[in-house]
Tab-separated table of C-alpha atoms in Angstrom:
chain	number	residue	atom	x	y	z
A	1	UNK	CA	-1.725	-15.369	-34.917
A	2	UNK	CA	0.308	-15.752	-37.724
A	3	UNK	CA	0.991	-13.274	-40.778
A	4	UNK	CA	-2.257	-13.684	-42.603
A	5	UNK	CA	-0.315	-14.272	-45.790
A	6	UNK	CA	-3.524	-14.350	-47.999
A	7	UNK	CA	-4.407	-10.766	-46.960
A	8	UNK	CA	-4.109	-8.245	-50.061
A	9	UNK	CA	-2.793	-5.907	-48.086
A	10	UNK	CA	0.364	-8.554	-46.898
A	11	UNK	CA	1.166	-8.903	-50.761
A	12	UNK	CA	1.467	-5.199	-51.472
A	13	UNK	CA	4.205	-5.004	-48.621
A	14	UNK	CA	7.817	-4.838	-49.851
A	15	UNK	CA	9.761	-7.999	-49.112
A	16	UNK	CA	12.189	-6.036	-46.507
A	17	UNK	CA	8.781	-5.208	-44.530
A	18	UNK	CA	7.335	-8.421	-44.330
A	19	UNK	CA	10.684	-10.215	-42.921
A	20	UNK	CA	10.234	-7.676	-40.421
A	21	UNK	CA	6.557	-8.562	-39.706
A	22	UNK	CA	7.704	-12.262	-40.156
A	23	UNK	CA	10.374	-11.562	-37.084
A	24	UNK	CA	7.437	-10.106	-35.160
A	25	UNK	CA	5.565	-13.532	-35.494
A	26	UNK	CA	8.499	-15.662	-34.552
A	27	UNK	CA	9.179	-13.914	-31.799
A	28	UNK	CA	5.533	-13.531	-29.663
A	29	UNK	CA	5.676	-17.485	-30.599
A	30	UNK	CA	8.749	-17.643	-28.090
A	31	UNK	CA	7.228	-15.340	-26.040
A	32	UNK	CA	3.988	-16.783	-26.179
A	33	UNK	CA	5.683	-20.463	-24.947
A	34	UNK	CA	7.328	-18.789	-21.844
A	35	UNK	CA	4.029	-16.901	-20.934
A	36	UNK	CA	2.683	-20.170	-20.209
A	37	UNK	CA	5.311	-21.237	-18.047
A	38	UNK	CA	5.287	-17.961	-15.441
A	39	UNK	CA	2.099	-16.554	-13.601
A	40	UNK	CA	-0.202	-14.869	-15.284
A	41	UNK	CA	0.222	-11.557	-12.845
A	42	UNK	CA	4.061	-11.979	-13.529
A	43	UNK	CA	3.704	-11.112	-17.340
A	44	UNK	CA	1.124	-8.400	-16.130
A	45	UNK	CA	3.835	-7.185	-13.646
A	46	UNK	CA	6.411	-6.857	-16.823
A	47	UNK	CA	4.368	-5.183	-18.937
A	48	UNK	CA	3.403	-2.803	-16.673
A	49	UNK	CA	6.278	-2.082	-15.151
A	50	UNK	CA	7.964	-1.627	-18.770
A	51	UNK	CA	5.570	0.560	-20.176
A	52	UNK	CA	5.931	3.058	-17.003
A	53	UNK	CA	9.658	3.214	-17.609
A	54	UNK	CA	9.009	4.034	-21.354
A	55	UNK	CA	6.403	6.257	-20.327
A	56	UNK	CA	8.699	7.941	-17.829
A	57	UNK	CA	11.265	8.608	-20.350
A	58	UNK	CA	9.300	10.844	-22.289
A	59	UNK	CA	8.170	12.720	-19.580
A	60	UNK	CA	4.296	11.227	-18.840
A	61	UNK	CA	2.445	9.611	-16.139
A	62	UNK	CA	0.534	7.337	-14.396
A	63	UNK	CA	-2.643	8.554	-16.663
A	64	UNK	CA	-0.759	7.539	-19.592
A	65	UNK	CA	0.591	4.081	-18.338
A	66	UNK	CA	-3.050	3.249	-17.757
A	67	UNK	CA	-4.270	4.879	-21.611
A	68	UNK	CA	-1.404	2.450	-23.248
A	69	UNK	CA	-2.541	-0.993	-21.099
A	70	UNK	CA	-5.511	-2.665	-21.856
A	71	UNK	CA	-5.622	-4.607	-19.558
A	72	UNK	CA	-7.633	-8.154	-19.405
A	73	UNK	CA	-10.797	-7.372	-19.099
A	74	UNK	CA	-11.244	-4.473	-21.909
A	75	UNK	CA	-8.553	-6.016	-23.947
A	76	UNK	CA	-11.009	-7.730	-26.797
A	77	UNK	CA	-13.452	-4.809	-26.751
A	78	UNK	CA	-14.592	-3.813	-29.917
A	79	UNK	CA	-12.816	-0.407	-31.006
A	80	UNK	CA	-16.217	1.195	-32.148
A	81	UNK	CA	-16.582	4.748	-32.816
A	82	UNK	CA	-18.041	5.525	-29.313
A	83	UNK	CA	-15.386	3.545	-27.935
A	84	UNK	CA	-12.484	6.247	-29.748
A	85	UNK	CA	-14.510	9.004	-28.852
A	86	UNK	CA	-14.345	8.038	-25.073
A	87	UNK	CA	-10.506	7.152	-25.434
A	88	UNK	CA	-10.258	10.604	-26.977
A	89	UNK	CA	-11.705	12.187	-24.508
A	90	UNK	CA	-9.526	10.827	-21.767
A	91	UNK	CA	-6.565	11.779	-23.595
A	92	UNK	CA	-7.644	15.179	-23.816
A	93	UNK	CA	-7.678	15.535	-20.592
A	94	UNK	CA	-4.071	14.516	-19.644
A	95	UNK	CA	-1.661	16.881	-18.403
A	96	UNK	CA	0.871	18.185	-20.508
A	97	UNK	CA	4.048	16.753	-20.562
A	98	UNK	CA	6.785	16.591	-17.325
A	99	UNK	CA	10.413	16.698	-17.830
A	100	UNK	CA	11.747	14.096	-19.264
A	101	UNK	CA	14.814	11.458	-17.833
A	102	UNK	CA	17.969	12.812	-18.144
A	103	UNK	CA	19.778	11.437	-21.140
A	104	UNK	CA	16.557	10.971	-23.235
A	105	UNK	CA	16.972	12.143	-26.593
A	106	UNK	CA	15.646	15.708	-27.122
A	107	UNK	CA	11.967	15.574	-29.827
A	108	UNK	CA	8.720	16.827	-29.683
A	109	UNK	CA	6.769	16.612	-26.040
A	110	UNK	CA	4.025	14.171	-26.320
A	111	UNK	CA	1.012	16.492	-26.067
A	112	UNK	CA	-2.671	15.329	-25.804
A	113	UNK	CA	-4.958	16.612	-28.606
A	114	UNK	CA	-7.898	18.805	-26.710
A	115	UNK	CA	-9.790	19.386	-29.694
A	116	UNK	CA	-13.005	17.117	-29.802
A	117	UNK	CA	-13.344	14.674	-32.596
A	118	UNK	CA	-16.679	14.811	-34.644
A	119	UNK	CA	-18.514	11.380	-35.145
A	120	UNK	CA	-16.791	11.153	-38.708
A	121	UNK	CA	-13.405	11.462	-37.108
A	122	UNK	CA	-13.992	8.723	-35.001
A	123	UNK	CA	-15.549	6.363	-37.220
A	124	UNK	CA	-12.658	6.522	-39.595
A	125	UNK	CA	-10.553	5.734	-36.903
A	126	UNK	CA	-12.141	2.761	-35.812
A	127	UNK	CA	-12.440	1.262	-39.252
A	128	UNK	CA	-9.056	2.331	-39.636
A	129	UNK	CA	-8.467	-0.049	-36.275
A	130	UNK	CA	-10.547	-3.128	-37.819
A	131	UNK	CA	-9.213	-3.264	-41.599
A	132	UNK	CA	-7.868	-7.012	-42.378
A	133	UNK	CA	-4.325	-7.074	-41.705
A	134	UNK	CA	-1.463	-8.093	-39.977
A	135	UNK	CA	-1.685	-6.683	-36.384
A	136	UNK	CA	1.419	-4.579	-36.584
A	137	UNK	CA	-0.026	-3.499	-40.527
A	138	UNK	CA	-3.390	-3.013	-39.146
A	139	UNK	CA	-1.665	-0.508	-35.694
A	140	UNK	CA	0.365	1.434	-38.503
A	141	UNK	CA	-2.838	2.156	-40.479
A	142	UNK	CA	-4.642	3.255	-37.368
A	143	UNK	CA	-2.102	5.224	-36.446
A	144	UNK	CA	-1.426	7.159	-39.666
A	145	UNK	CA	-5.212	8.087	-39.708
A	146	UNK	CA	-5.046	9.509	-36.069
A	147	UNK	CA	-2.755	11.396	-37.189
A	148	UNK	CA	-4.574	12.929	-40.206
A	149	UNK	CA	-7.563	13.232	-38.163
A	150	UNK	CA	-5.765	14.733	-35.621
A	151	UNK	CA	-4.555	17.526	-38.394
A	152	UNK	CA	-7.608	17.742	-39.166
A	153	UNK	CA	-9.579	18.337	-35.877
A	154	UNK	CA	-7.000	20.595	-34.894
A	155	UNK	CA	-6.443	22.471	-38.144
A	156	UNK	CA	-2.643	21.847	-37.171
A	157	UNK	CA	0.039	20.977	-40.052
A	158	UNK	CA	2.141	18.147	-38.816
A	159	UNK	CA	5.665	18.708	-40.483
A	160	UNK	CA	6.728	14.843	-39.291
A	161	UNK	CA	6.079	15.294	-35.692
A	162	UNK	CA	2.733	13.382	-35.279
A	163	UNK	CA	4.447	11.229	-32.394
A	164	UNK	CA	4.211	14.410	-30.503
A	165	UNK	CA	0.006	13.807	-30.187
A	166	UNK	CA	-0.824	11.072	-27.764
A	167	UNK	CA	-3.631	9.735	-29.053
A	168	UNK	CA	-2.141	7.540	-32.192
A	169	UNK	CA	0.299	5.712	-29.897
A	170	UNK	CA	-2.687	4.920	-27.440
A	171	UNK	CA	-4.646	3.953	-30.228
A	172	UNK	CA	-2.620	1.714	-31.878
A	173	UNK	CA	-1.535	0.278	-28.834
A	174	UNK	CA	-5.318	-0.645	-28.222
A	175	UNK	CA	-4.909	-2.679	-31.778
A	176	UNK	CA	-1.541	-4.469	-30.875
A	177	UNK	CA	-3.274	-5.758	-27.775
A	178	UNK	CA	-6.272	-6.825	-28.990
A	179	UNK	CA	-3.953	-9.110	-31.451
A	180	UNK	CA	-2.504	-10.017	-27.669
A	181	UNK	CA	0.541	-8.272	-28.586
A	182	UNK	CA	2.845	-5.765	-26.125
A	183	UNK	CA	1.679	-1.777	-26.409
A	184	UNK	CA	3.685	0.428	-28.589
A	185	UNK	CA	5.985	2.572	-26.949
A	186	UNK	CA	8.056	5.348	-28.252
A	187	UNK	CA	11.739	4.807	-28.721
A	188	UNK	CA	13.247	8.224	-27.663
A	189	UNK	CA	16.122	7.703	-30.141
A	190	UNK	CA	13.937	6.947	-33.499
A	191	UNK	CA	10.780	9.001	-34.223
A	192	UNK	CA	8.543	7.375	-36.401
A	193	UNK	CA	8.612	8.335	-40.222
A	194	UNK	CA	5.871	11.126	-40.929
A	195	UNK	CA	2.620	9.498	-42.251
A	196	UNK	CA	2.375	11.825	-44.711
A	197	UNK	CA	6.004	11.775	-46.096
A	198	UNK	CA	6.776	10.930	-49.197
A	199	UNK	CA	7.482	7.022	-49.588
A	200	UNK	CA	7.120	4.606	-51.960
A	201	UNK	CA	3.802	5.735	-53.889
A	202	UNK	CA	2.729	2.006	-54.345
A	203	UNK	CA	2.920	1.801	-49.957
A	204	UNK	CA	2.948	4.559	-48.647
A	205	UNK	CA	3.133	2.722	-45.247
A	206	UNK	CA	5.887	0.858	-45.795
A	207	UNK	CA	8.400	2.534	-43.643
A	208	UNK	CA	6.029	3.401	-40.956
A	209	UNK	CA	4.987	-0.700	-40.470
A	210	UNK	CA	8.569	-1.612	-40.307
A	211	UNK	CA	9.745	1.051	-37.900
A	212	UNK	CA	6.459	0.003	-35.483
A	213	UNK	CA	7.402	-3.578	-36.342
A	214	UNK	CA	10.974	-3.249	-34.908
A	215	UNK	CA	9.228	-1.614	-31.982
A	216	UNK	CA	6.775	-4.529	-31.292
A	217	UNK	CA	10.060	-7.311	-31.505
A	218	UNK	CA	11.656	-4.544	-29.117
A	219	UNK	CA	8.595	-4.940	-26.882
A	220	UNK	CA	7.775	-8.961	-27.164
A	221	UNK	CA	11.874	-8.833	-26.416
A	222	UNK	CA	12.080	-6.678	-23.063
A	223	UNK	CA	8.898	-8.816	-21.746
A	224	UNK	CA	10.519	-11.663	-22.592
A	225	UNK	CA	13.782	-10.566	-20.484
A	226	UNK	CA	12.161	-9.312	-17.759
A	227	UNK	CA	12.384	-12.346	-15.284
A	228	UNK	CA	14.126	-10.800	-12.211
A	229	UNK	CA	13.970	-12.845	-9.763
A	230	UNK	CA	15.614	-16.036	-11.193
A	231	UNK	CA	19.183	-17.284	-11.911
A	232	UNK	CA	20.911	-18.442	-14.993
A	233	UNK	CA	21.643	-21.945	-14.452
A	234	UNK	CA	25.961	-21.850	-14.256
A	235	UNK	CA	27.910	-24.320	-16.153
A	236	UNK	CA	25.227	-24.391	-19.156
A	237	UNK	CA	26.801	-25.129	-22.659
A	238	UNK	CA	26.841	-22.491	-25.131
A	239	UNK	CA	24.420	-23.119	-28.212
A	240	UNK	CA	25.914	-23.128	-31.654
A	241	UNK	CA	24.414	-20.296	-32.658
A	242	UNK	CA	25.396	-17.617	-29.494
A	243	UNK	CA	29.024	-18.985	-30.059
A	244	UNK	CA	28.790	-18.373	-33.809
A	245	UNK	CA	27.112	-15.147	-33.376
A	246	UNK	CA	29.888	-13.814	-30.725
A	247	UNK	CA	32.903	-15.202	-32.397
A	248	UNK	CA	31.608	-13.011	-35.817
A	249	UNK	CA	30.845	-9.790	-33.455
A	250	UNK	CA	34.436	-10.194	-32.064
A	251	UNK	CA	36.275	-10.699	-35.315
A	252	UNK	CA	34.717	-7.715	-37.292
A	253	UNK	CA	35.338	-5.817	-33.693
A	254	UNK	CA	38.581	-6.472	-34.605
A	255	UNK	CA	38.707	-6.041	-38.171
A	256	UNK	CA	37.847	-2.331	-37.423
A	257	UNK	CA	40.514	-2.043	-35.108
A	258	UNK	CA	43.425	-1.282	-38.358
A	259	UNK	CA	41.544	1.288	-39.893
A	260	UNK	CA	40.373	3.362	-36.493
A	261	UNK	CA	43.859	3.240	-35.704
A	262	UNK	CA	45.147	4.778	-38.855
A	263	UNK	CA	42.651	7.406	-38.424
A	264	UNK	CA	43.128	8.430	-35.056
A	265	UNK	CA	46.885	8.540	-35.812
A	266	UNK	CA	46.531	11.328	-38.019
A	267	UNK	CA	45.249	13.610	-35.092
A	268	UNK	CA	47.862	12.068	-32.492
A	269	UNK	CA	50.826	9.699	-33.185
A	270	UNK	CA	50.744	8.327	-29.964
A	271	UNK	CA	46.680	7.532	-30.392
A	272	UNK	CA	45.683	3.837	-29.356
A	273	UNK	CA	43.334	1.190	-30.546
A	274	UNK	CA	43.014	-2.012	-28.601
A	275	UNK	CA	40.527	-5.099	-28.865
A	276	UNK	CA	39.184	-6.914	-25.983
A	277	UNK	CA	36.363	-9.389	-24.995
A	278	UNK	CA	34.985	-11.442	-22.039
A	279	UNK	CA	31.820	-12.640	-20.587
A	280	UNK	CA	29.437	-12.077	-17.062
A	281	UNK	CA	26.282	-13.343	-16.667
A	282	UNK	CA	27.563	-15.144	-12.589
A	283	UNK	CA	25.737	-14.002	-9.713
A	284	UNK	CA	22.120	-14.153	-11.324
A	285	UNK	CA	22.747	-11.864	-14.253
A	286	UNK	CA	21.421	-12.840	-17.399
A	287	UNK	CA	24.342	-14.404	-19.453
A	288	UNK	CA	26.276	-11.830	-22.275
A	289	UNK	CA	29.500	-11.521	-24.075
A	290	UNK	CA	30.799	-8.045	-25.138
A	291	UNK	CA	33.777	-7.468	-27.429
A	292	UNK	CA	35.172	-3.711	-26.804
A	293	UNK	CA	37.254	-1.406	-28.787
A	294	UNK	CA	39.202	0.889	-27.023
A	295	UNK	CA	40.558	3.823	-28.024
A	296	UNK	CA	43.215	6.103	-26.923
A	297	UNK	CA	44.063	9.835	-28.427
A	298	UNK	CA	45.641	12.958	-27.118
A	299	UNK	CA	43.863	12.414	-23.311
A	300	UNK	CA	40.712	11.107	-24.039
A	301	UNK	CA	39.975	7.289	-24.035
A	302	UNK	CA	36.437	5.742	-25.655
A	303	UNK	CA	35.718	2.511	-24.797
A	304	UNK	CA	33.121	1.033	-27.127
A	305	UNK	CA	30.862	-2.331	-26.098
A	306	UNK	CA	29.263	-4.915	-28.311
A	307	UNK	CA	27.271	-7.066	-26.519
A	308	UNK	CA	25.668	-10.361	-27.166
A	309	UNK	CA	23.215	-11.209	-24.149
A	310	UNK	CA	20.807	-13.867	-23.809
A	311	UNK	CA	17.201	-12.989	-23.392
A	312	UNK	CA	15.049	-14.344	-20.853
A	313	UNK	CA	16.708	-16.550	-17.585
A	314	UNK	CA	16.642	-19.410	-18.204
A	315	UNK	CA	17.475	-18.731	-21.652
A	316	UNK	CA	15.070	-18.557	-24.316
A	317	UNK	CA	17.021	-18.727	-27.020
A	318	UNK	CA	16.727	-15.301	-28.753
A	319	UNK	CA	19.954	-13.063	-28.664
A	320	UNK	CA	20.116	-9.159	-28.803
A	321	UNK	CA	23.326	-7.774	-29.950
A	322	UNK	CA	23.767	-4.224	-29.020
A	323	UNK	CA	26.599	-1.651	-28.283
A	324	UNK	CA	26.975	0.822	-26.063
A	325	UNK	CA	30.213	3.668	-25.831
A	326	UNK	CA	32.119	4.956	-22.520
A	327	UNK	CA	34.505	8.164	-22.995
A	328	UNK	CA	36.393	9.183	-20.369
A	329	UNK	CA	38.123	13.086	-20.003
A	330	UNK	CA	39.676	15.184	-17.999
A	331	UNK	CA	36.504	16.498	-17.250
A	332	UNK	CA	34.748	13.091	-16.365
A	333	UNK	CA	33.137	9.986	-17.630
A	334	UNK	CA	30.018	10.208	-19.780
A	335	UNK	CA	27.895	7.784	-22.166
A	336	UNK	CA	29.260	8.263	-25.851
A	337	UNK	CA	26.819	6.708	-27.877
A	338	UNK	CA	23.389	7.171	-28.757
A	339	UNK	CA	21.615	4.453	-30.289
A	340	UNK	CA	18.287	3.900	-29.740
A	341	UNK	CA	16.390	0.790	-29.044
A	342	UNK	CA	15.621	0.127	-32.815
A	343	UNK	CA	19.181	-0.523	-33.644
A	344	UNK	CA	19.672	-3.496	-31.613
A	345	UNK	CA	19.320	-6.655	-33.503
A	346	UNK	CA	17.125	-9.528	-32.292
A	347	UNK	CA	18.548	-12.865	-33.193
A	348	UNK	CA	16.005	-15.949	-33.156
A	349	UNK	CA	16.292	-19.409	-32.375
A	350	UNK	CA	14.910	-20.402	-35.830
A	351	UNK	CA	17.934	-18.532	-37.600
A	352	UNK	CA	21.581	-19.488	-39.038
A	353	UNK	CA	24.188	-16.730	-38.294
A	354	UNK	CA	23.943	-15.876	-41.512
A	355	UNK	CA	20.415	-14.684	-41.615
A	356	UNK	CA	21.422	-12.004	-39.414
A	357	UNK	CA	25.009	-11.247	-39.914
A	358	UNK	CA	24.210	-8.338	-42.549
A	359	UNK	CA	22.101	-6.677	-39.256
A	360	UNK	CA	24.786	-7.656	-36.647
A	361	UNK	CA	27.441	-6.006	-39.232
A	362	UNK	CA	25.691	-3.018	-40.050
A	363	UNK	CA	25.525	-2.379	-36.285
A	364	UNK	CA	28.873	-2.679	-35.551
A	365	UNK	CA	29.992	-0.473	-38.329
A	366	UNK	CA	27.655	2.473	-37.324
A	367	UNK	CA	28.004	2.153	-33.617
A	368	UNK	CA	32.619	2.270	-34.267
A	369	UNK	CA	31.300	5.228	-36.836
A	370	UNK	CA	29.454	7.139	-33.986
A	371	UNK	CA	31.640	6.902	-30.808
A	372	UNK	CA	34.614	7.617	-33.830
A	373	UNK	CA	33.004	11.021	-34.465
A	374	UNK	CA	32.285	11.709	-30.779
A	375	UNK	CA	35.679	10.685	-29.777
A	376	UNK	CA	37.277	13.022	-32.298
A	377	UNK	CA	34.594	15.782	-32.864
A	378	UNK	CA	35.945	18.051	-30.249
């Protein structure tokens, strides 16, 4: 699969989207090389145990896990219009909703959509699922006309919340994996841009393919880490490009440090800001580095992680650089930062530092920007 440059549809895309479809190709072909290195029921194992996690956060089942996998055997069937309908009508008849893990985001409840599609609802859909595309393209089409449909079959007005009916994210999960790509899962932190917003006039789906695009790396990326039972190799050298990447995080870590400190001294002069870094990965655990700032004012203390990790053990040479935030009261220690999935940043073996360094920076600026405001809010 590749990213069907001579596709119409491909040279209507704005630049920004296709280097995020382009990342989506580069990535399943890394994927694609360790898949045929491990068992074939191991990468079923991952998938399935990933998507039940996902699945779990927002407060679904078994019945869904099952709606969103494929599977082998069904995954090349033709998505005809009797094929929707009966898709359809096993959504319909999930239960509603359960309570969702604790420190989900809070957004709509995925609901299933009990209204019954007519034959010209489900015919759109499944040319919708078979226009000439880019996989990823081809899922965000079919799932902006599920959720038309869906307004229309229900005589419901969206207002942005069509991730909240089931049946788009099954269907365009059925496209994604007939492309022998991973299901598309929700991140809890993100919804997906509304369909029917108002975007760019000239693509209208712009924003919708790069959002699901970033979820699909997320995806190929979590399946590609998922290797539990194996070690790192110790004593390993450290590629040019992790070092690079790492030594960058940990200087603009730093660079922040002035200016946080100036700020925090205006609400306490006693108020703390202090730079650190180090390394684990012994004892089995894939390998990562994390630079952390922490911060001290009037009783509270943040501590705020970048990490650099390797993905996939033995390494596969993709890096995801994310950050996470600690604060710690006198009324206990909670998580201090909510970032979802999409804010990571995937780094590829085929890139320079540089190609990613304006991603890598913009995530370190918002994540010290966050657990600032959370640290100081109250």
């Amino acid at each position: 699969m590749d990213s069907q440059i001579g596709d119409t549809a491909w040279e209507t895309l704005p630049e920004r989207v296709r280097a995020d479809l382009r990342d989506v190709d580069l990535l399943r072909t890394v994927w694609a090389r360790r898949r045929q290195d491990r068992p074939q029921q191991r990468h079923g194992a991952a998938r399935r145990e990933l998507t039940r996690d996902r699945v779990r956060e927002w407060g679904g089942g078994a019945d869904l896990t099952d709606l969103l996998l494929t599977g082998e055997s069904v995954s090349g069937e033709p998505l005809t219009g009797p094929h929707v309908a009966a898709l359809a009508g096993r959504v319909a008849e999930l239960p509603e909703g359960e309570e969702r893990r604790t420190g989900v985001p809070d957004g709509p409840p995925l609901r299933p959509l009990r209204t019954a599609l007519s034959t010209e609802h489900t015919l759109r859909l499944a040319r919708a699922a078979t226009v000439p595309a880019h996989p990823v393209v081809r899922a965000a089409h079919t799932y902006a006309e599920c959720v038309r449909v869906a307004a229309e079959a229900s005589g419901e007005e969206t207002h942005g919340d069509g991730a909240a009916w089931t049946l788009p994210w099954v269907l365009a999960s059925r496209v994604l994996q007939r492309a022998d790509l991973p299901p598309l899962l929700l991140d809890p932190g993100t919804p997906p841009p509304d369909p029917a917003g108002k975007h760019d006039p000239e693509e209208p789906l712009a924003p919708l393919v790069s959002h699901m695009a970033r979820l699909v790396t997320g995806a190929l990326r979590d399946e590609l880490a998922w290797n539990p039972e194996e070690a790192v190799p110790s004593g390993r050298p450290v590629p040019p490009l992790t070092a690079v990447t790492r030594r960058r995080v940990l200087e603009h870590v730093r660079s922040r440090r002035g200016s946080v400190a100036l700020l925090l001294s205006a609400l306490d002069p006693t108020a703390t800001a202090t730079v650190t870094s180090g390394d684990g990965g012994r004892g089995g655990d894939t390998a990562h580095w994390w630079s952390c700032l922490e911060l001290l004012v009037d009783g509270a203390s943040l501590a705020l992680y970048v990490v650099v990790r390797d993905v996939g053990s033995p390494p596969s040479g993709v890096l995801a650089v994310t950050a996470h935030a600690r604060l710690t009261t006198p009324e206990g220690v909670r998580s201090a930062l909510e970032m979802s999935r999409s804010d990571s940043v995937t780094v590829l073996p085929t890139d320079c530092v540089d190609d990613r360094w304006p991603q890598v920076r913009e995530l370190v600026d918002e994540a010290v920007s966050r657990a600032v405001h959370e640290l100081t809010r109250d």
